[in-house]
mmCIF file of C-alpha atoms in Angstrom:
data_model
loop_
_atom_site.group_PDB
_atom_site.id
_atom_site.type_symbol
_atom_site.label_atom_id
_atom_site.label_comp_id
_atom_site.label_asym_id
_atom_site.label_seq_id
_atom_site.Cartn_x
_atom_site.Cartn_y
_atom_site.Cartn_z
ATOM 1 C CA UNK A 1 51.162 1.079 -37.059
ATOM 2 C CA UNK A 2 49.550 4.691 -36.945
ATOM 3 C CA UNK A 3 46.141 3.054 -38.202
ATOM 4 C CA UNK A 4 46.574 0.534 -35.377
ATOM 5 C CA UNK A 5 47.386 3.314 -32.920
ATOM 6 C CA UNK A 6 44.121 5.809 -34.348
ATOM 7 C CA UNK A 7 41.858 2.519 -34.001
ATOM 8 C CA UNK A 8 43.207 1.776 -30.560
ATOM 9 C CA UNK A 9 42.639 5.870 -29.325
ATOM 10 C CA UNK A 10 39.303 5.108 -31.055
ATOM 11 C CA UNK A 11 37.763 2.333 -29.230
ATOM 12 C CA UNK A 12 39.250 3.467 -26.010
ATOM 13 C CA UNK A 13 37.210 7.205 -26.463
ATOM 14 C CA UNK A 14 34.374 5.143 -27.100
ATOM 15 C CA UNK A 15 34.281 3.221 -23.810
ATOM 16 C CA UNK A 16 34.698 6.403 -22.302
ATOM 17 C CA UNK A 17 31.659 7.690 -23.791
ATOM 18 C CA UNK A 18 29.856 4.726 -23.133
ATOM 19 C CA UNK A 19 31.336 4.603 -19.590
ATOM 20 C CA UNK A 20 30.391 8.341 -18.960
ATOM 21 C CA UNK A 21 26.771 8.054 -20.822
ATOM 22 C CA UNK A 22 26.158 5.247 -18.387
ATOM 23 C CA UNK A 23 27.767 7.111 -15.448
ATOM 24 C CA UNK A 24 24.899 10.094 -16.607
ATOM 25 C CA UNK A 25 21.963 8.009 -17.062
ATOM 26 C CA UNK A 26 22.552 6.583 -13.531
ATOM 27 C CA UNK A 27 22.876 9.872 -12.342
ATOM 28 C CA UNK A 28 19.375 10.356 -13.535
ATOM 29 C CA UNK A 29 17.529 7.744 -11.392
ATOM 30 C CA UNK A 30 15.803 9.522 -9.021
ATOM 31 C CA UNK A 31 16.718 6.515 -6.616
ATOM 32 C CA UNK A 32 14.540 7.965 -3.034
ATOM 33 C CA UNK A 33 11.700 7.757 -5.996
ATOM 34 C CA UNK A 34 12.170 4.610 -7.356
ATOM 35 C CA UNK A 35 12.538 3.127 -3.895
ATOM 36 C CA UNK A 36 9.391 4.855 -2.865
ATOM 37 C CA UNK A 37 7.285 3.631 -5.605
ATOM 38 C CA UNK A 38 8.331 0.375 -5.057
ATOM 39 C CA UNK A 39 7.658 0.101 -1.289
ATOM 40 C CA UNK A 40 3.743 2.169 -2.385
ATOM 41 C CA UNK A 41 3.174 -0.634 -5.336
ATOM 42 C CA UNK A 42 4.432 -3.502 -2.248
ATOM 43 C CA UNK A 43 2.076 -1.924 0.360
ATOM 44 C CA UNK A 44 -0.553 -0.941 -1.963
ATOM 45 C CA UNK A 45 -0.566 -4.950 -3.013
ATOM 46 C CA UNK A 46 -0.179 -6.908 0.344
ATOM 47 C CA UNK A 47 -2.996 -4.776 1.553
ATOM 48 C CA UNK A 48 -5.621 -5.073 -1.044
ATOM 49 C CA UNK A 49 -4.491 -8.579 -1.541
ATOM 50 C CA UNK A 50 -4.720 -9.849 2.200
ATOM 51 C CA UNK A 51 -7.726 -7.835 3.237
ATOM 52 C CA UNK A 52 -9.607 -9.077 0.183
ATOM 53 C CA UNK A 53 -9.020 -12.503 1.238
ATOM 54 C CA UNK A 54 -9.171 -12.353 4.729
ATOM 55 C CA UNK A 55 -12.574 -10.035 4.445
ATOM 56 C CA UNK A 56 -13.894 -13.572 2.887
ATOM 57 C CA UNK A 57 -12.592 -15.344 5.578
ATOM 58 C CA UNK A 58 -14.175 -13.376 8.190
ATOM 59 C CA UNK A 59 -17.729 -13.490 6.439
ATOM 60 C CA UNK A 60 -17.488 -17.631 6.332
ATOM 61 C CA UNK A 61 -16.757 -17.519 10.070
ATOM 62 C CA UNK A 62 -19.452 -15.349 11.174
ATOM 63 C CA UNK A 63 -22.109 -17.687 8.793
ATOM 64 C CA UNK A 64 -20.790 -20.828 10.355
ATOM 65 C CA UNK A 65 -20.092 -20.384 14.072
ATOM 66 C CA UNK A 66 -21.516 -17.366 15.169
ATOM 67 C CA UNK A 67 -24.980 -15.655 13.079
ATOM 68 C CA UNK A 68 -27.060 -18.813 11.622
ATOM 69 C CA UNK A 69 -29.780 -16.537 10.009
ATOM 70 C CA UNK A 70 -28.879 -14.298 6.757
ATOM 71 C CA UNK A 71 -30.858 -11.510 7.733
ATOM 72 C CA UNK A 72 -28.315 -10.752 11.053
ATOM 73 C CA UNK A 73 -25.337 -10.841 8.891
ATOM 74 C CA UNK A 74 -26.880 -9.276 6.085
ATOM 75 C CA UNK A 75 -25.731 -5.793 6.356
ATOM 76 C CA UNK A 76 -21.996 -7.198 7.511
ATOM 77 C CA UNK A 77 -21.651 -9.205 3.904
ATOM 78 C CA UNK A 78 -23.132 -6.178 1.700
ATOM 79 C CA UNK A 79 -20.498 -3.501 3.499
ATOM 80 C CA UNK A 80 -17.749 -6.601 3.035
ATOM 81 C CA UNK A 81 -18.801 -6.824 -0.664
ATOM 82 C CA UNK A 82 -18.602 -2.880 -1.032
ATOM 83 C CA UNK A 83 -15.107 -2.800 0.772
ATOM 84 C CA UNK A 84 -13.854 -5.224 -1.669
ATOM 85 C CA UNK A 85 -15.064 -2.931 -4.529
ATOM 86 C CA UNK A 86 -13.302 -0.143 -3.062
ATOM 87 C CA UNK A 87 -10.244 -2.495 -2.664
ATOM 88 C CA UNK A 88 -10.508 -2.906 -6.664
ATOM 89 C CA UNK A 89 -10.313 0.705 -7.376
ATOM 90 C CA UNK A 90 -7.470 1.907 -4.889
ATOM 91 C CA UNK A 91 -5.418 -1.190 -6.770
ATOM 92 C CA UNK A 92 -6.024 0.231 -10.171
ATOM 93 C CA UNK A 93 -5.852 3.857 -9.033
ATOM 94 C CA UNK A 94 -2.488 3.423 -6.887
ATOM 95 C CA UNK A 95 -1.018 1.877 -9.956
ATOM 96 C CA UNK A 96 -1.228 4.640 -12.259
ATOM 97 C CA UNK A 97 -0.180 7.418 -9.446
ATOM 98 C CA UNK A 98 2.766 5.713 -8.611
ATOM 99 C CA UNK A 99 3.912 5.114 -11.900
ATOM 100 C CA UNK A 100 3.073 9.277 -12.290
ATOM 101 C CA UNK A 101 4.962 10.158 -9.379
ATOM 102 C CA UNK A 102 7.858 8.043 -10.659
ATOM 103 C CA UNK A 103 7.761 9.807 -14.070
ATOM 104 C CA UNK A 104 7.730 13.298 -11.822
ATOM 105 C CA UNK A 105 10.441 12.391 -9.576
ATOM 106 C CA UNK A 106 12.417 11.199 -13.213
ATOM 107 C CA UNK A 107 11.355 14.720 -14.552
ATOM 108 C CA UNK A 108 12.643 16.788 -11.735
ATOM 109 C CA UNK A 109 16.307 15.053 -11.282
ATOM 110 C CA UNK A 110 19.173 17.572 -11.868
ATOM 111 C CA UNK A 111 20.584 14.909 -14.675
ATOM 112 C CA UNK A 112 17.707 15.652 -16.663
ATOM 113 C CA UNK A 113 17.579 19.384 -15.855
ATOM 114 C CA UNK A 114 20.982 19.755 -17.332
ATOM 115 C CA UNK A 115 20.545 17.862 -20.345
ATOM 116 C CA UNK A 116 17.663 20.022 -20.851
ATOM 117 C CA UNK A 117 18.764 23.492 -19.356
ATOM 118 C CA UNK A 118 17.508 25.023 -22.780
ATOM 119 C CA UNK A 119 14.079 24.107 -21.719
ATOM 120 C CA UNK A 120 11.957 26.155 -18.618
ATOM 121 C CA UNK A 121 9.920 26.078 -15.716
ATOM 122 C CA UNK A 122 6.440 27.412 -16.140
ATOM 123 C CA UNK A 123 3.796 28.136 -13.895
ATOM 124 C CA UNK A 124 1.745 25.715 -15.168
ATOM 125 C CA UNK A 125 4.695 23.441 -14.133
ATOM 126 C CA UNK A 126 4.575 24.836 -10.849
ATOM 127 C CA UNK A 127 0.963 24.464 -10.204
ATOM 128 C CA UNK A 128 0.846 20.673 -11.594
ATOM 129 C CA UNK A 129 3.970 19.398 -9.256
ATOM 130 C CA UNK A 130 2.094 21.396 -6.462
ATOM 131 C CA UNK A 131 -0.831 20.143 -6.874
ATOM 132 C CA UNK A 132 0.879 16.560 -7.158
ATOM 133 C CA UNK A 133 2.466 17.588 -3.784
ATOM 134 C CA UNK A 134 -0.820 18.550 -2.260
ATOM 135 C CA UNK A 135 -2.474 15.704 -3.419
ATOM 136 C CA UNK A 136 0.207 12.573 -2.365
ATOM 137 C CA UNK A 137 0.159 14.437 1.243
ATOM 138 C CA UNK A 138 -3.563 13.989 1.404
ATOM 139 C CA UNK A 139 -3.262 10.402 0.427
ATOM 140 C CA UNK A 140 -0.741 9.940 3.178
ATOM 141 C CA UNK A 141 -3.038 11.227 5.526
ATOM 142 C CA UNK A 142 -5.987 8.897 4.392
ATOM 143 C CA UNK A 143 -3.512 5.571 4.335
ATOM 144 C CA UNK A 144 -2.817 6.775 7.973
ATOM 145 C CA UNK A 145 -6.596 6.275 8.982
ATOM 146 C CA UNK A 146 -6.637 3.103 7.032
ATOM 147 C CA UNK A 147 -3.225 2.121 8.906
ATOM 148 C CA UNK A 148 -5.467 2.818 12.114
ATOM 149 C CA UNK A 149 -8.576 1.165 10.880
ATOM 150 C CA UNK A 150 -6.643 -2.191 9.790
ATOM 151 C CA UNK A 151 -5.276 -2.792 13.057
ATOM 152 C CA UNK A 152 -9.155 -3.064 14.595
ATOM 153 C CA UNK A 153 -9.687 -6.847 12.807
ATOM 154 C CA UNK A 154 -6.027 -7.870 14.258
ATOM 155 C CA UNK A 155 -6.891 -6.639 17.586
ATOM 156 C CA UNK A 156 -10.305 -8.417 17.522
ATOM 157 C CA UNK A 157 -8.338 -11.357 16.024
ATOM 158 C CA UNK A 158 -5.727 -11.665 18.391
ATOM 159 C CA UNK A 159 -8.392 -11.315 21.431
ATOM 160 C CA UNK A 160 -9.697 -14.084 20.342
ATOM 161 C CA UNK A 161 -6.279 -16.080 19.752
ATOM 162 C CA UNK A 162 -5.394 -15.033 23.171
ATOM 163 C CA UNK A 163 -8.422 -16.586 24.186
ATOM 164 C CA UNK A 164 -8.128 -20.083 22.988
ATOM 165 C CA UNK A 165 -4.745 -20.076 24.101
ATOM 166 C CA UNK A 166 -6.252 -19.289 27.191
ATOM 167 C CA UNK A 167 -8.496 -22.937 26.801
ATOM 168 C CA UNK A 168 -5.440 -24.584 26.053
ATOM 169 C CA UNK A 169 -3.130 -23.634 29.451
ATOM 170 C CA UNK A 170 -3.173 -25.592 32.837
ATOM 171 C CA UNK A 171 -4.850 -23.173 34.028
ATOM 172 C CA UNK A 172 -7.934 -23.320 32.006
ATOM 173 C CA UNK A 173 -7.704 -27.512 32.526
ATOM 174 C CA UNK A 174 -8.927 -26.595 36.221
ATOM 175 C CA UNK A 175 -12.048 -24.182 35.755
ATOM 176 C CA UNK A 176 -15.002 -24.966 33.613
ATOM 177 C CA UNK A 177 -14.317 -24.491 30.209
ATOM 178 C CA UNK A 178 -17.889 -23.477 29.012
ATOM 179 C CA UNK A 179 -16.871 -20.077 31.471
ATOM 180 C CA UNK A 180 -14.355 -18.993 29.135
ATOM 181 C CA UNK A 181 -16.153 -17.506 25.494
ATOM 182 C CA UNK A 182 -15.882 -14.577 23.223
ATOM 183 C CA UNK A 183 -18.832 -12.745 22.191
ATOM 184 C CA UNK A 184 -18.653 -11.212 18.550
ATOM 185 C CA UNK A 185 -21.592 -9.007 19.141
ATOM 186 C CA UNK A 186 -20.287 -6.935 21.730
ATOM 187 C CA UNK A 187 -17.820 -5.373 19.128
ATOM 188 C CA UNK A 188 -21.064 -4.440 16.913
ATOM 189 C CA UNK A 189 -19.988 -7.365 13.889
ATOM 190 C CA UNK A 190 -23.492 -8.646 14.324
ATOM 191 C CA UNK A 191 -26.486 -7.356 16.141
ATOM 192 C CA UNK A 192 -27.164 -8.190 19.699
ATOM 193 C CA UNK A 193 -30.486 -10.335 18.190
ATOM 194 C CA UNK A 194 -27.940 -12.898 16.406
ATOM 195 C CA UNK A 195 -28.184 -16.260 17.332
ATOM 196 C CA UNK A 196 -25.638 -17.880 18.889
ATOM 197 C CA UNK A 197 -24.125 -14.762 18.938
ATOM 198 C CA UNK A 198 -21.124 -16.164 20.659
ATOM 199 C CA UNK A 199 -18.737 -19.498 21.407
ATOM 200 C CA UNK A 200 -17.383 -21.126 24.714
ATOM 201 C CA UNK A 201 -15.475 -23.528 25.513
ATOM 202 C CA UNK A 202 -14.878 -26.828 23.267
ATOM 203 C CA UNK A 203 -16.708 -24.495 20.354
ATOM 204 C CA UNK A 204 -14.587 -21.451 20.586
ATOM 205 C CA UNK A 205 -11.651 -23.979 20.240
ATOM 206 C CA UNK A 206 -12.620 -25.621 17.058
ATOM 207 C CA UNK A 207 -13.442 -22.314 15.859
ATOM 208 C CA UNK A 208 -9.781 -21.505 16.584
ATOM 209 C CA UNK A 209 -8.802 -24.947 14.668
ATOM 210 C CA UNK A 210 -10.200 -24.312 11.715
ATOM 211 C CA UNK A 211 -8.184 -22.979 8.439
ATOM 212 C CA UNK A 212 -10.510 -19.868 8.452
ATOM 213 C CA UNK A 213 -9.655 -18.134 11.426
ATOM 214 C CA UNK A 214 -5.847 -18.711 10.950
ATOM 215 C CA UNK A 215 -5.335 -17.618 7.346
ATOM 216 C CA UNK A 216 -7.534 -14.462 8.252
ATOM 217 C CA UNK A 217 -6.215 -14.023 11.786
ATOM 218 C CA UNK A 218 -2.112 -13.610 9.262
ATOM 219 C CA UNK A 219 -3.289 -12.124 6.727
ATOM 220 C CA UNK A 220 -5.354 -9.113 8.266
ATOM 221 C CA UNK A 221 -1.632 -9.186 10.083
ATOM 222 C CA UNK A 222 0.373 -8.579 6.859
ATOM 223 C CA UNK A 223 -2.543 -6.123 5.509
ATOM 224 C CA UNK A 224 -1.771 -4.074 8.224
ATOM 225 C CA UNK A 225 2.047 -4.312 7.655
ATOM 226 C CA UNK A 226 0.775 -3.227 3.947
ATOM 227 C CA UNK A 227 -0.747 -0.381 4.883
ATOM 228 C CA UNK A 228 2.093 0.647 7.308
ATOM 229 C CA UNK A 229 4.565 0.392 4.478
ATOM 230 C CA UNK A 230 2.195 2.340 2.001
ATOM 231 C CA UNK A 231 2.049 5.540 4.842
ATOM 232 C CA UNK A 232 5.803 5.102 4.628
ATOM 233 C CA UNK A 233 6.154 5.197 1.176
ATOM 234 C CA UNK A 234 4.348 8.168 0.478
ATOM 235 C CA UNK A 235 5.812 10.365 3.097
ATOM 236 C CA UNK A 236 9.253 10.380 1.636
ATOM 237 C CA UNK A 237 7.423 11.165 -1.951
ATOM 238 C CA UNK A 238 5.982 14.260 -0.515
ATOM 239 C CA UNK A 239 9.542 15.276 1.107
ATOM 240 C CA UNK A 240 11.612 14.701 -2.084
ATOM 241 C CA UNK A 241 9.413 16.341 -4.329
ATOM 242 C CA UNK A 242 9.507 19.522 -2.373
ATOM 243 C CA UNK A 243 13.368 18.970 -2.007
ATOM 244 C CA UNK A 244 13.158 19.587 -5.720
ATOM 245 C CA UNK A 245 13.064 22.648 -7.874
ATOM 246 C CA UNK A 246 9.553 22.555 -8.936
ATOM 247 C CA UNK A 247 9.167 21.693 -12.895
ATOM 248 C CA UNK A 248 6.404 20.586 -15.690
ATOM 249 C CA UNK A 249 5.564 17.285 -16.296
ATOM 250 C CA UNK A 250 6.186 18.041 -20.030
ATOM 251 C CA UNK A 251 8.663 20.918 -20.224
ATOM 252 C CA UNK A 252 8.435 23.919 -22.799
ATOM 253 C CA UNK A 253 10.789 25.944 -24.858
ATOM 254 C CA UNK A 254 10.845 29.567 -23.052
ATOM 255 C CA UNK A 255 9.270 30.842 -26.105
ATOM 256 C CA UNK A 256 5.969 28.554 -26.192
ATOM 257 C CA UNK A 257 6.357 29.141 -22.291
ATOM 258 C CA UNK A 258 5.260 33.036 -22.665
ATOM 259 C CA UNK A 259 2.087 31.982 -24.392
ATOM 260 C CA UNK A 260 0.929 29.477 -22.703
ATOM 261 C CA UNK A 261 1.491 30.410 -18.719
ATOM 262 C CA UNK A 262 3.077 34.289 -17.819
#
């Protein structure tokens, strides 16, 4: 009976240890992080994704409805080739920050501080979380601009939506339809020397018809969104990192950290 009892005392301090190690690693999460990273790696994707494609898109448009020579859209497909280049690298580069500022945000949680309250902040530390602070502020600043400069192709998009809804209404039935046209070159796409330069009427509505201009049209739509959420993300990193008691990536015994940084 007394063995049964000792066994029974046992297994019941060992759930609580397991219940309580649990309770502690939880405690450890830095959850505003993990959420953050998330919503960066979702943005980061939909926009580099979606602009990729719909970049393509755009560029098969242009060739088949509205610049017939090479040389006109020339220039337009090299900077669309070097965008998508540059959407390649903030992919790969986005990826390893995030994942980074995750390990950070996992660094600086109070969890881990007091399961390793032997260990100190240096000013090394200091300077590498600052500089990590600095830097993700920067980037949110920059994903701002590209916020902006996404929502140019929807607006140009969605003029010209509006547009061939505008062929399709009663009201467009009763006027000539060859009066009613959008003219890419006005928004400096193509130069003003492109031929046709521009579509009316029953041409501006296939346009409209065809599979091109509707998956671009959505998905320079959810690029944008992509962006948006990316800005978002990366504001709330800067906050909760300064919310934070600044600490090392890597943190150091007190003695190694009076040789290395004073």
């Amino acid at each position: 009976m007394e063995t049964t009892s000792e066994d029974n005392q046992e297994q019941s301090q060992d759930k609580k240890g397991c219940f309580e190690c649990c309770i502690k690693c939880l405690g450890g999460v830095p959850y505003a992080s993990l959420v953050a990273t998330i919503l960066c790696f979702s943005g980061v994707a939909l926009f580099c994704g979606c602009g990729h494609v719909a970049l393509t898109g755009t560029v098969t448009i242009l060739e088949n409805h509205f610049s017939k020579t090479f040389s006109d859209h020339a220039m337009l497909t090299d900077v669309v080739q070097l965008m998508q280049y540059v959407i390649y690298g903030i992919a790969s580069f986005f990826f390893l920050y995030g994942i980074i500022l995750l390990a950070e945000g996992f660094y600086t949680t109070r969890a881990v501080k007091e399961l390793r309250s032997e260990f100190k902040t240096t000013a090394c530390g200091r300077c590498i979380s600052g500089m990590f602070v600095f830097l993700t502020y920067i980037l949110g600043v920059a994903w701002l601009g590209v916020f902006g400069f996404s929502a140019v192709p929807v607006f140009l998009f969605y003029n010209m939506w509006s547009t061939c809804a505008a062929l399709r209404s009663p009201v467009a039935n009763l006027t000539s339809e060859d009066s009613i046209c959008i003219d890419v070159r006005q928004y400096g796409v193509i130069p003003w020397t492109a031929t046709p330069g521009k579509a009316c009427g029953a041409t501006l509505s296939d346009i409209c018809d065809t599979s091109e201009f509707y998956l671009s049209y959505h998905l320079y739509i959810v690029a944008c969104a992509g962006a948006g959420a990316t800005v978002i993300a990366l504001e709330p990193g800067v906050s909760v990192t300064l919310s934070r008691p600044i600490s090392p990536l890597t943190p150091l015994p007190r003695s190694a950290s009076k040789m290395i940084c004073t």
